[in-house]
Tab-separated table of C-alpha atoms in Angstrom:
chain	number	residue	atom	x	y	z
A	1	MET	CA	110.755	100.730	116.384
A	2	GLY	CA	107.121	99.720	115.932
A	3	TYR	CA	105.553	98.668	112.660
A	4	ALA	CA	102.299	99.970	111.204
A	5	GLN	CA	100.360	98.918	108.131
A	6	LEU	CA	97.547	101.105	106.789
A	7	VAL	CA	94.947	99.051	104.922
A	8	ILE	CA	93.238	101.349	102.421
A	9	GLY	CA	90.962	100.993	99.411
A	10	PRO	CA	87.397	101.661	98.295
A	11	ALA	CA	84.414	100.689	100.419
A	12	GLY	CA	83.648	96.997	100.016
A	13	SER	CA	87.086	96.074	98.686
A	14	GLY	CA	87.792	93.602	101.477
A	15	LYS	CA	89.891	95.648	103.894
A	16	SER	CA	88.327	94.092	107.002
A	17	THR	CA	88.434	90.628	105.422
A	18	TYR	CA	92.131	91.136	104.706
A	19	CYS	CA	92.723	92.211	108.316
A	20	SER	CA	90.841	89.168	109.587
A	21	SER	CA	92.810	86.791	107.340
A	22	LEU	CA	96.094	88.420	108.324
A	23	TYR	CA	95.186	88.069	112.003
A	24	ARG	CA	94.354	84.352	111.597
A	25	HIS	CA	97.599	83.792	109.680
A	26	CYS	CA	99.635	85.475	112.407
A	27	GLU	CA	97.896	83.349	115.020
A	28	THR	CA	98.778	80.220	113.052
A	29	VAL	CA	102.477	81.109	112.799
A	30	ARG	CA	102.484	82.364	116.414
A	31	ARG	CA	103.212	85.987	115.662
A	32	THR	CA	101.644	88.841	117.535
A	33	MET	CA	99.815	91.608	115.735
A	34	HIS	CA	97.179	94.107	116.754
A	35	ILE	CA	94.385	95.434	114.566
A	36	VAL	CA	93.164	98.991	114.980
A	37	ASN	CA	89.750	100.059	113.713
A	38	LEU	CA	89.873	103.537	112.178
A	39	ASP	CA	86.385	103.325	110.669
A	40	PRO	CA	83.904	105.134	112.945
A	41	ALA	CA	81.016	103.481	111.050
A	42	ALA	CA	82.211	99.877	111.424
A	43	GLU	CA	80.075	97.610	113.575
A	44	ASN	CA	81.129	93.952	113.298
A	45	PHE	CA	84.602	92.461	113.371
A	46	ASP	CA	85.947	88.951	112.756
A	47	TYR	CA	89.064	89.773	114.746
A	48	PRO	CA	89.840	91.255	118.143
A	49	VAL	CA	90.088	95.028	117.980
A	50	ALA	CA	93.075	96.381	119.896
A	51	MET	CA	92.117	100.051	119.476
A	52	ASP	CA	88.842	101.422	118.190
A	53	ILE	CA	88.151	104.968	116.988
A	54	ARG	CA	84.555	104.458	118.152
A	55	GLU	CA	85.836	104.784	121.728
A	56	LEU	CA	86.722	108.350	120.746
A	57	ILE	CA	83.892	109.171	118.325
A	58	SER	CA	81.247	107.302	116.328
A	59	LEU	CA	79.703	108.191	112.995
A	60	GLU	CA	76.198	107.474	114.256
A	61	ASP	CA	76.556	109.990	117.103
A	62	VAL	CA	78.005	112.657	114.803
A	63	MET	CA	75.234	112.247	112.228
A	64	GLU	CA	72.563	112.419	114.916
A	65	GLU	CA	74.003	115.330	116.914
A	66	LEU	CA	75.299	117.490	114.053
A	67	GLY	CA	72.805	116.554	111.344
A	68	LEU	CA	75.546	115.558	108.902
A	69	GLY	CA	75.260	112.914	106.206
A	70	PRO	CA	77.519	109.844	106.110
A	71	ASN	CA	80.400	111.403	104.147
A	72	GLY	CA	80.379	114.714	106.023
A	73	GLY	CA	80.066	112.835	109.292
A	74	LEU	CA	82.993	110.593	108.416
A	75	ILE	CA	85.181	113.583	107.555
A	76	TYR	CA	84.163	115.197	110.858
A	77	CYS	CA	85.081	112.001	112.757
A	78	MET	CA	88.475	111.779	111.078
A	79	GLU	CA	89.185	115.463	111.762
A	80	HIS	CA	88.246	114.805	115.398
A	81	LEU	CA	90.763	111.937	115.398
A	82	GLU	CA	93.352	114.332	113.986
A	83	ASP	CA	92.608	116.805	116.794
A	84	ASN	CA	93.184	113.995	119.322
A	85	LEU	CA	96.399	112.468	117.948
A	86	ASP	CA	98.436	113.767	120.873
A	87	ASP	CA	95.845	112.714	123.446
A	88	TRP	CA	93.736	109.669	122.632
A	89	LEU	CA	95.990	108.040	120.040
A	90	ALA	CA	99.218	108.713	121.936
A	91	GLU	CA	97.702	107.208	125.083
A	92	GLU	CA	96.518	104.140	123.159
A	93	LEU	CA	99.895	103.676	121.449
A	94	ASP	CA	101.635	103.775	124.834
A	95	ASN	CA	100.140	100.310	125.477
A	96	TYR	CA	102.331	98.739	122.788
A	97	LEU	CA	105.991	97.820	122.741
A	98	ASP	CA	108.593	99.138	120.344
A	99	ASP	CA	108.511	96.005	118.190
A	100	ASP	CA	104.719	95.532	118.025
A	101	TYR	CA	102.989	95.241	114.654
A	102	LEU	CA	99.822	97.317	114.269
A	103	VAL	CA	97.432	97.025	111.326
A	104	PHE	CA	95.085	99.970	110.813
A	105	ASP	CA	91.786	99.049	109.134
A	106	CYS	CA	90.887	102.360	107.443
A	107	PRO	CA	87.513	103.573	106.165
A	108	GLY	CA	86.941	103.278	102.424
A	109	GLN	CA	85.692	106.734	101.469
A	110	ILE	CA	88.001	108.394	98.934
A	111	GLU	CA	87.223	111.845	100.382
A	112	LEU	CA	89.529	111.028	103.273
A	113	PHE	CA	92.444	110.858	100.846
A	114	THR	CA	91.501	113.704	98.525
A	115	HIS	CA	89.791	116.393	100.635
A	116	VAL	CA	91.492	116.425	104.022
A	117	PRO	CA	95.067	115.841	105.240
A	118	VAL	CA	93.954	113.644	108.162
A	119	LEU	CA	95.653	110.431	107.088
A	120	ARG	CA	98.867	112.217	106.201
A	121	ASN	CA	98.943	113.795	109.664
A	122	PHE	CA	98.082	110.403	111.152
A	123	VAL	CA	101.085	108.853	109.391
A	124	ASP	CA	103.299	111.748	110.498
A	125	HIS	CA	102.199	111.091	114.076
A	126	LEU	CA	103.033	107.373	113.803
A	127	LYS	CA	106.425	108.176	112.305
A	128	SER	CA	107.150	110.670	115.095
A	129	ARG	CA	106.585	107.803	117.522
A	130	ASN	CA	109.170	105.682	115.650
A	131	PHE	CA	106.765	103.524	113.669
A	132	ASN	CA	107.867	102.182	110.325
A	133	VAL	CA	104.742	102.673	108.174
A	134	CYS	CA	103.530	101.015	104.975
A	135	ALA	CA	100.224	101.091	103.098
A	136	VAL	CA	98.315	98.256	101.447
A	137	TYR	CA	95.793	99.293	98.793
A	138	LEU	CA	93.036	96.743	98.154
A	139	LEU	CA	90.716	96.605	95.179
A	140	ASP	CA	87.825	94.191	94.664
A	141	SER	CA	88.874	91.990	91.755
A	142	GLN	CA	85.303	90.734	91.251
A	143	VAL	CA	84.197	94.268	90.394
A	144	CYS	CA	87.071	94.606	87.942
A	145	ILE	CA	86.265	91.475	85.926
A	146	ARG	CA	82.899	92.811	84.745
A	147	PHE	CA	83.407	94.848	81.570
A	148	ARG	CA	80.955	97.623	82.448
A	149	THR	CA	82.421	98.116	85.933
A	150	LEU	CA	86.063	97.867	84.887
A	151	PRO	CA	86.521	101.487	83.641
A	152	PRO	CA	85.175	103.106	86.840
A	153	CYS	CA	87.210	100.631	88.879
A	154	ILE	CA	90.401	101.589	87.033
A	155	VAL	CA	89.624	105.304	87.341
A	156	CYS	CA	89.010	104.966	91.096
A	157	PHE	CA	92.224	102.983	91.543
A	158	CYS	CA	94.330	105.405	89.489
A	159	CYS	CA	92.894	108.479	91.216
A	160	THR	CA	93.405	107.034	94.671
A	161	LEU	CA	96.866	105.732	93.847
A	162	THR	CA	97.891	109.084	92.376
A	163	VAL	CA	96.638	110.984	95.410
A	164	VAL	CA	98.146	108.479	97.836
A	165	GLN	CA	101.522	108.433	96.119
A	166	ARG	CA	101.653	112.207	95.803
A	167	ALA	CA	100.459	112.924	99.320
A	168	TYR	CA	102.152	109.997	101.003
A	169	SER	CA	105.281	109.580	98.905
A	170	PHE	CA	107.214	108.769	102.059
A	171	LEU	CA	105.254	105.527	102.518
A	172	PHE	CA	106.247	102.182	101.108
A	173	HIS	CA	103.363	100.970	98.902
A	174	MET	CA	102.352	97.416	98.097
A	175	ASN	CA	99.846	97.484	95.223
């Protein structure tokens, strides 16, 4: 059985920083882990990327070729990923052993949780391949400590958590 961790949260909440820190920690304690980039708009990484959605599709190409904006383009990219779960993702996952630990650095747009079932189908695909899946929700604490930004921060967290728990109730959540 493989292990998968989905790192989710709003844009700018530190998902990639968390993945980088987790990778360095695992290196220090001599554990193997692999980080997967699921953000088709990401450009720079502080960790080695084991799998990259940009090998399948990139946000820049979608926006240019289809004339979509960033959010529409991101939804299109994620739906394209969903259409290629049995091809591209399955082929990529075949490179890993049953006991490998994969961390998926997800994009931060809330539309991916509320408007389309892509991530749910992604999790279903991982589970069908015998992965034990959990989700880590990150929130930028610096945004939350400012009084005027605290209410929107709480609303965003509660909305995302509600949607994630309802839609992905089969996942173990660490909040």
